[in-house]
Coordinates of C-alpha atoms and ligand atoms in Angstrom, one line a residue:
M3 CA 0.0 0.0 0.0
N4 CA 1.2 3.5 -0.8
D5 CA 2.2 5.7 2.2
L6 CA 1.0 9.0 0.8
P7 CA -2.4 9.7 -0.9
I8 CA -2.3 9.5 -4.7
D9 CA -4.1 12.0 -6.9
K10 CA -7.6 10.9 -8.1
D11 CA -6.8 11.6 -11.7
E12 CA -3.8 9.3 -11.6
I13 CA -5.8 6.5 -10.0
L14 CA -8.6 6.9 -12.6
K15 CA -6.0 6.8 -15.4
E16 CA -4.7 3.5 -14.1
L17 CA -8.2 2.1 -13.7
D18 CA -9.2 3.2 -17.2
L19 CA -6.2 1.3 -18.6
I20 CA -7.1 -1.8 -16.6
K21 CA -10.7 -1.6 -17.7
E22 CA -9.7 -1.8 -21.3
K23 CA -8.8 -5.4 -20.6
D24 CA -12.4 -6.2 -19.8
L25 CA -14.8 -7.1 -22.6
K26 CA -17.7 -4.8 -23.2
Y27 CA -21.2 -6.3 -23.8
S28 CA -21.7 -3.6 -26.5
G29 CA -18.8 -5.1 -28.6
G30 CA -21.1 -8.1 -29.3
R31 CA -18.4 -10.7 -28.8
I32 CA -19.8 -12.1 -25.5
L33 CA -22.0 -14.9 -26.8
G34 CA -22.1 -17.2 -23.8
S35 CA -23.3 -15.0 -20.9
M36 CA -26.6 -15.0 -19.2
C37 CA -25.8 -11.5 -17.9
T38 CA -25.9 -8.4 -20.0
E39 CA -25.4 -4.7 -19.7
A40 CA -27.8 -3.3 -17.1
H41 CA -30.5 -0.9 -18.4
P42 CA -29.3 2.8 -18.0
F43 CA -32.3 3.6 -15.8
G44 CA -31.4 0.7 -13.5
K45 CA -27.9 2.1 -13.2
E46 CA -29.2 5.6 -12.4
V47 CA -31.4 4.2 -9.6
Y48 CA -28.6 1.9 -8.3
I49 CA -26.3 4.9 -7.6
K50 CA -29.0 6.6 -5.6
F51 CA -29.3 3.6 -3.2
L52 CA -25.7 2.6 -3.1
D53 CA -25.4 3.0 0.7
S54 CA -28.7 1.2 1.7
N55 CA -28.0 -1.9 3.7
L56 CA -30.8 -4.4 3.7
G57 CA -28.9 -6.4 6.4
D58 CA -30.2 -3.9 8.9
P59 CA -33.6 -3.1 7.6
G60 CA -34.7 -1.0 10.5
L61 CA -32.2 1.6 9.4
F62 CA -33.3 1.5 5.8
K63 CA -37.1 1.1 6.1
G64 CA -37.7 2.7 2.7
T65 CA -35.4 0.3 0.9
K66 CA -36.8 -2.6 2.9
S67 CA -40.3 -1.7 1.8
I68 CA -39.1 -1.7 -1.8
E69 CA -37.7 -5.2 -1.3
D70 CA -41.0 -6.4 0.0
K71 CA -42.9 -4.8 -2.9
T72 CA -40.5 -6.3 -5.4
I73 CA -41.0 -9.7 -4.0
K74 CA -44.8 -9.3 -4.2
I75 CA -44.6 -8.1 -7.8
I76 CA -42.4 -11.0 -8.9
G77 CA -44.6 -13.4 -6.8
K78 CA -47.7 -12.1 -8.7
L79 CA -45.8 -12.6 -12.0
L80 CA -45.3 -16.2 -10.9
N81 CA -49.0 -16.6 -9.9
L82 CA -48.5 -16.3 -6.2
D83 CA -50.7 -13.7 -4.4
N84 CA -48.8 -13.6 -1.1
A85 CA -45.1 -14.1 -1.8
Y86 CA -42.2 -14.2 0.7
G87 CA -38.5 -14.0 -0.1
N88 CA -35.6 -11.8 -0.9
I89 CA -33.6 -10.2 -3.6
V90 CA -30.2 -11.7 -3.1
T91 CA -26.9 -11.7 -5.0
G92 CA -27.8 -14.1 -7.7
G93 CA -29.1 -17.5 -8.6
T94 CA -26.5 -19.3 -6.5
E95 CA -27.6 -17.6 -3.3
A96 CA -31.2 -18.0 -4.2
N97 CA -30.7 -21.8 -4.8
I98 CA -28.7 -22.1 -1.5
M99 CA -31.6 -20.4 0.4
A100 CA -34.2 -22.7 -1.2
I101 CA -32.2 -25.8 -0.3
R102 CA -31.5 -24.5 3.2
A103 CA -35.2 -23.9 3.7
A104 CA -36.1 -27.4 2.4
R105 CA -33.4 -29.0 4.6
N106 CA -34.5 -27.2 7.8
H107 CA -38.2 -27.7 7.1
A108 CA -37.6 -31.5 6.7
R109 CA -35.5 -31.5 9.9
K110 CA -38.2 -29.7 11.8
Y111 CA -41.3 -31.5 10.5
K112 CA -40.1 -34.9 9.4
N113 CA -37.0 -35.4 11.6
I114 CA -34.8 -36.1 8.6
E115 CA -31.2 -35.7 9.5
N116 CA -29.3 -37.2 6.5
G117 CA -31.2 -35.5 3.7
E118 CA -31.0 -36.1 0.0
I119 CA -31.9 -33.8 -2.9
I120 CA -33.1 -35.0 -6.2
L121 CA -31.7 -33.0 -9.2
P122 CA -31.6 -33.4 -12.9
R123 CA -28.1 -33.8 -14.5
S124 CA -28.8 -30.4 -16.2
A125 CA -29.0 -28.5 -12.8
H126 CA -26.7 -25.6 -12.3
F127 CA -23.5 -26.3 -10.2
S128 CA -24.8 -23.9 -7.5
F129 CA -26.7 -26.9 -6.1
K130 CA -23.4 -28.8 -5.6
K131 CA -22.3 -25.9 -3.4
A132 CA -25.6 -26.0 -1.5
A133 CA -25.4 -29.7 -1.0
D134 CA -21.8 -29.5 0.2
M135 CA -22.5 -26.6 2.6
M136 CA -25.6 -28.4 4.0
N137 CA -24.2 -31.9 4.1
L138 CA -26.9 -33.2 1.8
K139 CA -26.5 -36.1 -0.7
I140 CA -27.2 -35.3 -4.3
V141 CA -29.3 -37.9 -6.1
E142 CA -29.1 -37.4 -9.8
A143 CA -32.3 -37.9 -11.8
E144 CA -31.7 -39.0 -15.4
L145 CA -32.5 -36.9 -18.4
D146 CA -34.8 -38.0 -21.2
E147 CA -33.7 -38.1 -24.9
N148 CA -34.7 -34.4 -25.1
Y149 CA -32.3 -33.4 -22.3
K150 CA -35.2 -32.8 -19.8
I151 CA -35.6 -34.4 -16.4
N152 CA -37.0 -37.9 -16.7
V153 CA -40.2 -38.0 -14.6
E154 CA -40.0 -41.7 -13.9
S155 CA -36.5 -41.4 -12.8
V156 CA -37.5 -38.7 -10.2
K157 CA -40.2 -41.0 -8.9
N158 CA -37.8 -43.9 -8.6
K159 CA -35.2 -41.9 -6.7
I160 CA -37.5 -40.7 -3.9
S161 CA -36.5 -42.1 -0.5
P162 CA -37.5 -41.5 3.1
N163 CA -34.6 -39.1 3.2
T164 CA -35.6 -36.9 0.3
V165 CA -35.8 -33.3 1.5
A166 CA -36.2 -31.6 -1.9
I167 CA -36.8 -32.2 -5.6
V168 CA -35.4 -29.6 -8.0
A169 CA -36.4 -29.0 -11.6
I170 CA -35.3 -26.2 -14.0
A171 CA -37.3 -23.7 -16.1
G172 CA -34.6 -22.6 -18.5
T173 CA -31.6 -24.9 -18.1
T174 CA -28.2 -23.2 -18.1
E175 CA -26.8 -25.1 -21.1
L176 CA -29.8 -25.5 -23.4
G177 CA -32.5 -23.1 -22.0
L178 CA -35.0 -26.0 -21.8
I179 CA -38.0 -26.2 -19.5
D180 CA -38.4 -29.4 -17.5
P181 CA -41.8 -31.0 -17.2
I182 CA -42.6 -29.0 -14.0
E183 CA -46.3 -29.9 -13.9
E184 CA -45.6 -33.6 -13.6
I185 CA -42.8 -33.2 -11.1
S186 CA -45.1 -30.8 -9.0
K187 CA -47.7 -33.6 -8.8
I188 CA -45.1 -36.1 -7.6
A189 CA -43.8 -33.7 -5.0
H190 CA -47.3 -32.8 -3.9
D191 CA -48.4 -36.4 -3.6
N192 CA -45.3 -37.3 -1.6
N193 CA -45.3 -34.2 0.5
I194 CA -41.8 -33.2 -0.6
Y195 CA -40.4 -29.7 -1.0
F196 CA -40.2 -28.8 -4.7
H197 CA -37.9 -26.0 -5.9
V198 CA -38.0 -24.6 -9.5
D199 CA -34.8 -23.0 -10.7
A200 CA -36.1 -20.3 -13.1
A201 CA -33.0 -18.1 -12.6
F202 CA -32.9 -17.7 -16.4
G203 CA -36.5 -18.5 -17.5
G204 CA -38.4 -16.7 -14.8
F205 CA -38.1 -13.4 -16.4
S206 CA -39.0 -14.6 -19.9
I207 CA -41.5 -17.5 -19.8
P208 CA -44.4 -15.4 -18.3
F209 CA -43.8 -12.6 -20.9
L210 CA -43.4 -15.0 -23.8
R211 CA -46.7 -16.5 -22.8
N212 CA -48.2 -13.0 -23.1
C213 CA -47.0 -13.0 -26.7
G214 CA -48.7 -16.3 -27.4
Y215 CA -45.9 -18.8 -26.8
D216 CA -47.3 -22.1 -25.7
F217 CA -45.4 -23.1 -22.5
P218 CA -46.6 -25.6 -19.9
E219 CA -47.2 -24.4 -16.4
F220 CA -44.0 -23.9 -14.4
D221 CA -44.8 -21.6 -11.4
F222 CA -46.9 -21.3 -8.2
K223 CA -50.1 -22.1 -10.1
L224 CA -49.0 -25.6 -9.6
P225 CA -49.7 -26.5 -5.9
G226 CA -46.6 -28.6 -5.5
V227 CA -44.2 -25.7 -6.2
S228 CA -42.6 -24.5 -2.9
S229 CA -40.1 -22.0 -4.1
I230 CA -38.8 -20.4 -7.3
T231 CA -35.4 -18.8 -8.1
V232 CA -35.8 -15.9 -10.6
D233 CA -32.9 -13.6 -11.4
P234 CA -33.4 -9.9 -12.3
H235 CA -29.7 -9.7 -13.3
K236 CA -30.2 -12.1 -16.1
M237 CA -33.3 -11.5 -18.3
G238 CA -34.5 -8.6 -16.1
L239 CA -31.7 -6.2 -17.2
A240 CA -31.0 -5.3 -13.6
P241 CA -27.5 -4.3 -12.5
I242 CA -25.6 -7.2 -10.8
P243 CA -25.9 -8.5 -8.2
A244 CA -29.6 -9.3 -8.3
G245 CA -31.0 -12.7 -7.8
G246 CA -34.5 -13.6 -6.5
I247 CA -35.9 -16.2 -4.2
I248 CA -39.6 -16.5 -3.8
F249 CA -41.2 -18.8 -1.3
R250 CA -44.9 -19.9 -1.1
E251 CA -45.0 -19.8 2.7
K252 CA -43.5 -17.7 5.3
E253 CA -42.6 -20.8 7.3
Y254 CA -39.8 -21.5 4.8
L255 CA -38.1 -18.2 5.9
N256 CA -38.9 -18.9 9.6
V257 CA -37.1 -22.3 9.6
M258 CA -34.0 -20.6 8.4
A259 CA -34.1 -17.7 10.8
V260 CA -31.3 -17.1 13.3
D261 CA -31.3 -14.5 16.1
S262 CA -29.7 -11.2 15.3
P263 CA -30.2 -9.6 18.7
Y264 CA -28.4 -6.3 18.4
L265 CA -29.9 -5.4 14.9
T266 CA -33.0 -3.4 14.3
V267 CA -34.7 -6.6 13.3
K268 CA -34.3 -9.6 15.7
T269 CA -34.0 -12.5 13.2
Q270 CA -32.4 -13.0 9.9
S271 CA -33.1 -15.7 7.3
T272 CA -30.8 -14.7 4.4
V273 CA -27.3 -16.2 4.0
V274 CA -25.7 -12.8 3.7
G275 CA -25.7 -10.3 6.5
T276 CA -24.9 -6.8 5.1
R277 CA -26.9 -6.9 1.9
I278 CA -27.0 -4.6 -1.2
G279 CA -30.2 -2.5 -1.5
A280 CA -29.1 -0.7 -4.7
S281 CA -29.8 -3.6 -7.1
T282 CA -33.1 -4.4 -5.3
V283 CA -34.3 -0.8 -5.9
A284 CA -33.0 -0.9 -9.4
T285 CA -35.0 -4.1 -10.0
Y286 CA -38.1 -2.5 -8.7
A287 CA -37.6 0.6 -10.8
L288 CA -37.1 -1.5 -14.0
L289 CA -40.2 -3.7 -13.3
K290 CA -42.2 -0.5 -13.2
Y291 CA -40.4 1.1 -16.1
F292 CA -40.8 -1.8 -18.5
G293 CA -44.1 -3.2 -17.3
R294 CA -45.4 -6.5 -18.7
S295 CA -45.5 -5.1 -22.2
G296 CA -41.9 -3.8 -22.1
Y297 CA -40.5 -7.2 -20.9
S298 CA -42.7 -9.0 -23.3
K299 CA -41.3 -7.0 -26.2
L300 CA -37.7 -7.7 -25.0
A301 CA -38.3 -11.4 -24.6
K302 CA -40.0 -11.7 -28.0
N303 CA -37.1 -9.8 -29.8
L304 CA -34.6 -12.2 -28.2
M305 CA -36.6 -15.2 -29.4
E306 CA -36.7 -13.8 -32.9
N307 CA -32.9 -13.5 -32.9
T308 CA -32.8 -17.0 -31.5
C309 CA -34.9 -18.3 -34.4
F310 CA -32.8 -16.3 -36.9
L311 CA -29.5 -17.9 -35.6
K312 CA -31.0 -21.4 -35.5
D313 CA -32.3 -21.2 -39.0
S314 CA -29.1 -19.6 -40.4
L315 CA -26.9 -22.2 -38.7
E316 CA -28.9 -25.1 -40.3
K317 CA -28.8 -23.4 -43.7
I318 CA -25.0 -23.4 -43.6
G319 CA -24.8 -27.0 -42.4
Y320 CA -24.3 -26.9 -38.7
D321 CA -26.3 -29.3 -36.5
V322 CA -28.6 -27.6 -33.9
I323 CA -28.8 -29.9 -30.9
V324 CA -32.4 -29.2 -29.8
E325 CA -35.2 -26.9 -30.9
P326 CA -34.7 -23.8 -28.7
E327 CA -37.4 -23.1 -26.1
L328 CA -35.8 -20.0 -24.7
N329 CA -33.0 -17.8 -26.1
I330 CA -30.2 -20.3 -26.1
V331 CA -28.9 -22.1 -29.2
A332 CA -26.6 -25.1 -28.9
F333 CA -24.9 -26.4 -32.1
N334 CA -22.1 -28.5 -33.5
H335 CA -20.1 -28.8 -36.7
P336 CA -20.8 -32.3 -38.1
E337 CA -17.2 -33.2 -37.7
K338 CA -15.2 -30.7 -35.6
N339 CA -14.7 -30.8 -31.9
P340 CA -16.7 -28.0 -30.2
Q341 CA -13.9 -26.8 -27.9
L342 CA -11.5 -26.6 -30.9
M343 CA -14.2 -24.7 -32.8
A344 CA -14.6 -22.3 -29.9
D345 CA -10.9 -21.7 -29.8
E346 CA -10.8 -21.0 -33.5
L347 CA -13.7 -18.6 -33.2
E348 CA -11.9 -16.7 -30.5
K349 CA -8.7 -16.5 -32.6
I350 CA -10.3 -15.3 -35.8
N351 CA -12.5 -12.6 -34.4
G352 CA -12.5 -12.5 -30.6
W353 CA -15.8 -14.5 -30.3
K354 CA -16.4 -15.7 -26.7
V355 CA -18.7 -18.6 -27.1
S356 CA -19.2 -21.2 -24.3
V357 CA -19.1 -24.9 -24.7
A358 CA -21.8 -27.0 -23.1
N359 CA -21.0 -30.2 -21.3
C360 CA -24.2 -32.1 -21.7
P361 CA -24.3 -32.5 -24.6
N362 CA -20.8 -31.3 -25.7
A363 CA -21.7 -28.4 -28.1
I364 CA -21.2 -24.7 -28.7
R365 CA -23.7 -22.7 -26.8
I366 CA -24.9 -19.2 -27.6
V367 CA -27.0 -17.2 -25.2
L368 CA -28.9 -14.5 -27.1
M369 CA -29.0 -11.7 -24.6
N370 CA -30.0 -8.1 -25.2
H371 CA -26.4 -7.0 -26.2
V372 CA -26.3 -9.5 -29.1
T373 CA -27.8 -7.8 -32.1
K374 CA -28.7 -9.1 -35.5
T375 CA -25.7 -7.3 -37.0
H376 CA -23.4 -9.2 -34.5
L377 CA -25.1 -12.5 -35.4
K378 CA -24.6 -11.9 -39.2
E379 CA -20.9 -11.3 -38.6
F380 CA -20.7 -14.4 -36.4
L381 CA -22.5 -16.5 -39.1
S382 CA -20.2 -15.2 -41.8
D383 CA -17.2 -16.4 -39.7
L384 CA -18.9 -19.7 -39.1
K385 CA -19.3 -20.1 -42.9
K386 CA -15.6 -19.6 -43.3
L387 CA -14.8 -22.3 -40.7
Y388 CA -17.3 -24.8 -42.2
Ligands
LIG693 N1 -29.5 -21.3 -12.0 C1 -29.4 -21.3 -13.3 C2 -30.4 -22.1 -14.1 C3 -28.3 -20.7 -13.9 O1 -28.2 -20.7 -15.3 C4 -27.4 -20.0 -13.1 C5 -26.2 -19.2 -13.7 C6 -27.5 -20.0 -11.7 C7 -28.6 -20.7 -11.2 C8 -26.6 -19.3 -10.8 O2 -26.8 -17.9 -11.0 P1 -25.7 -16.8 -10.5 O3 -24.5 -17.0 -11.4 O4 -26.4 -15.6 -10.6 O5 -25.3 -17.1 -9.1 N2 -26.0 -19.3 -15.0 C9 -24.8 -18.7 -15.7 C10 -23.9 -19.8 -16.1 O6 -23.3 -20.5 -15.2 C11 -24.1 -17.6 -14.9 C12 -23.2 -16.8 -15.8 C13 -23.5 -15.6 -16.1 C14 -22.0 -17.4 -16.3 C15 -22.7 -14.8 -16.9 C16 -21.2 -16.6 -17.1 C17 -21.5 -15.3 -17.4 O7 -20.7 -14.6 -18.2 O8 -23.7 -20.0 -17.3

């Protein structure tokens, strides 16, 4: 550390130089990210609430009331009239809270000590962190031939130690929606906690439905669904970090509560103590600013780009792995290895694609910063590589 203060301009000069090493979303080269540039109005609001700490809500009653309202709005969007939950740092923390709620609930009401969670192979790795932290065993449910959770496999994996079943609405690698309705029924019939990870899909499925897309039920309309992860910092265009966890019942927060005696509020259920209020307020502001129609337009545009990419890839001879349900396209060259292709794409024009594991394929996430012009450039490079 320097002894004497350094001039602000000098520091800023250094930081500007360092920032040049970061990619910008606007460059259109980031093709494998579920995050995107936050909406300018979200950034404006974020700065205003930079010092608000949701970890001590009695000091920031205004910001806390906005968190409560945001949870109610997102709950309504997911067909729940009286939602409970929090805006947290992201899908990882949201999933950790869901699994903690399920584990503690099962411990309290069913005396389960060595719990198990049933997950599809396609589940995000955040569940591995959750299971590790909470000493739970992961029981992997198989996928069907369309890369969705196999319902029969879930049924067969239930044991007296099952504390939760998880299904995904918008899988990380392929953007697919699991058969949530069938799993909800199984969970309901067996009185097991059912968590839906809609970190990616939660901010688009309801809006695409508005535009006439025919999606099966995936939310609290299904009586078996206990909680849903839905991330404003993915399809909601909110500044990071903004994840969302919505619970059907307050008891799920209660079973996680620990005493926080010297704070303005006497118990705390979140994983994190000092908590950012800025991104919560930015989420609230953007929900109002876009409204249903704004988010519907956004989701529809992204699906149009998705279809354009899929059709164009097939025209030039690439194999598209599955018919996209949300704005992710996974594809392969009939002969080339996907990782080698990804390396080549980066070398020739700086494309940052990601490579899916199951199945092994190039995966493109069509977020707001990826325009038709970028896609045309990308396709022209893919043509050269074919
Ligand atoms: N659940 C699902 C279905 C997800 O896809 C993700 C993240 C999470 C939970 C965890 O969310 P957080 O990362 O907010 O904790 N999916 C992305 C992924 O792993 C996250 C990401 C975003 C990765 C931007 C790279 C990137 O540039 O692909």
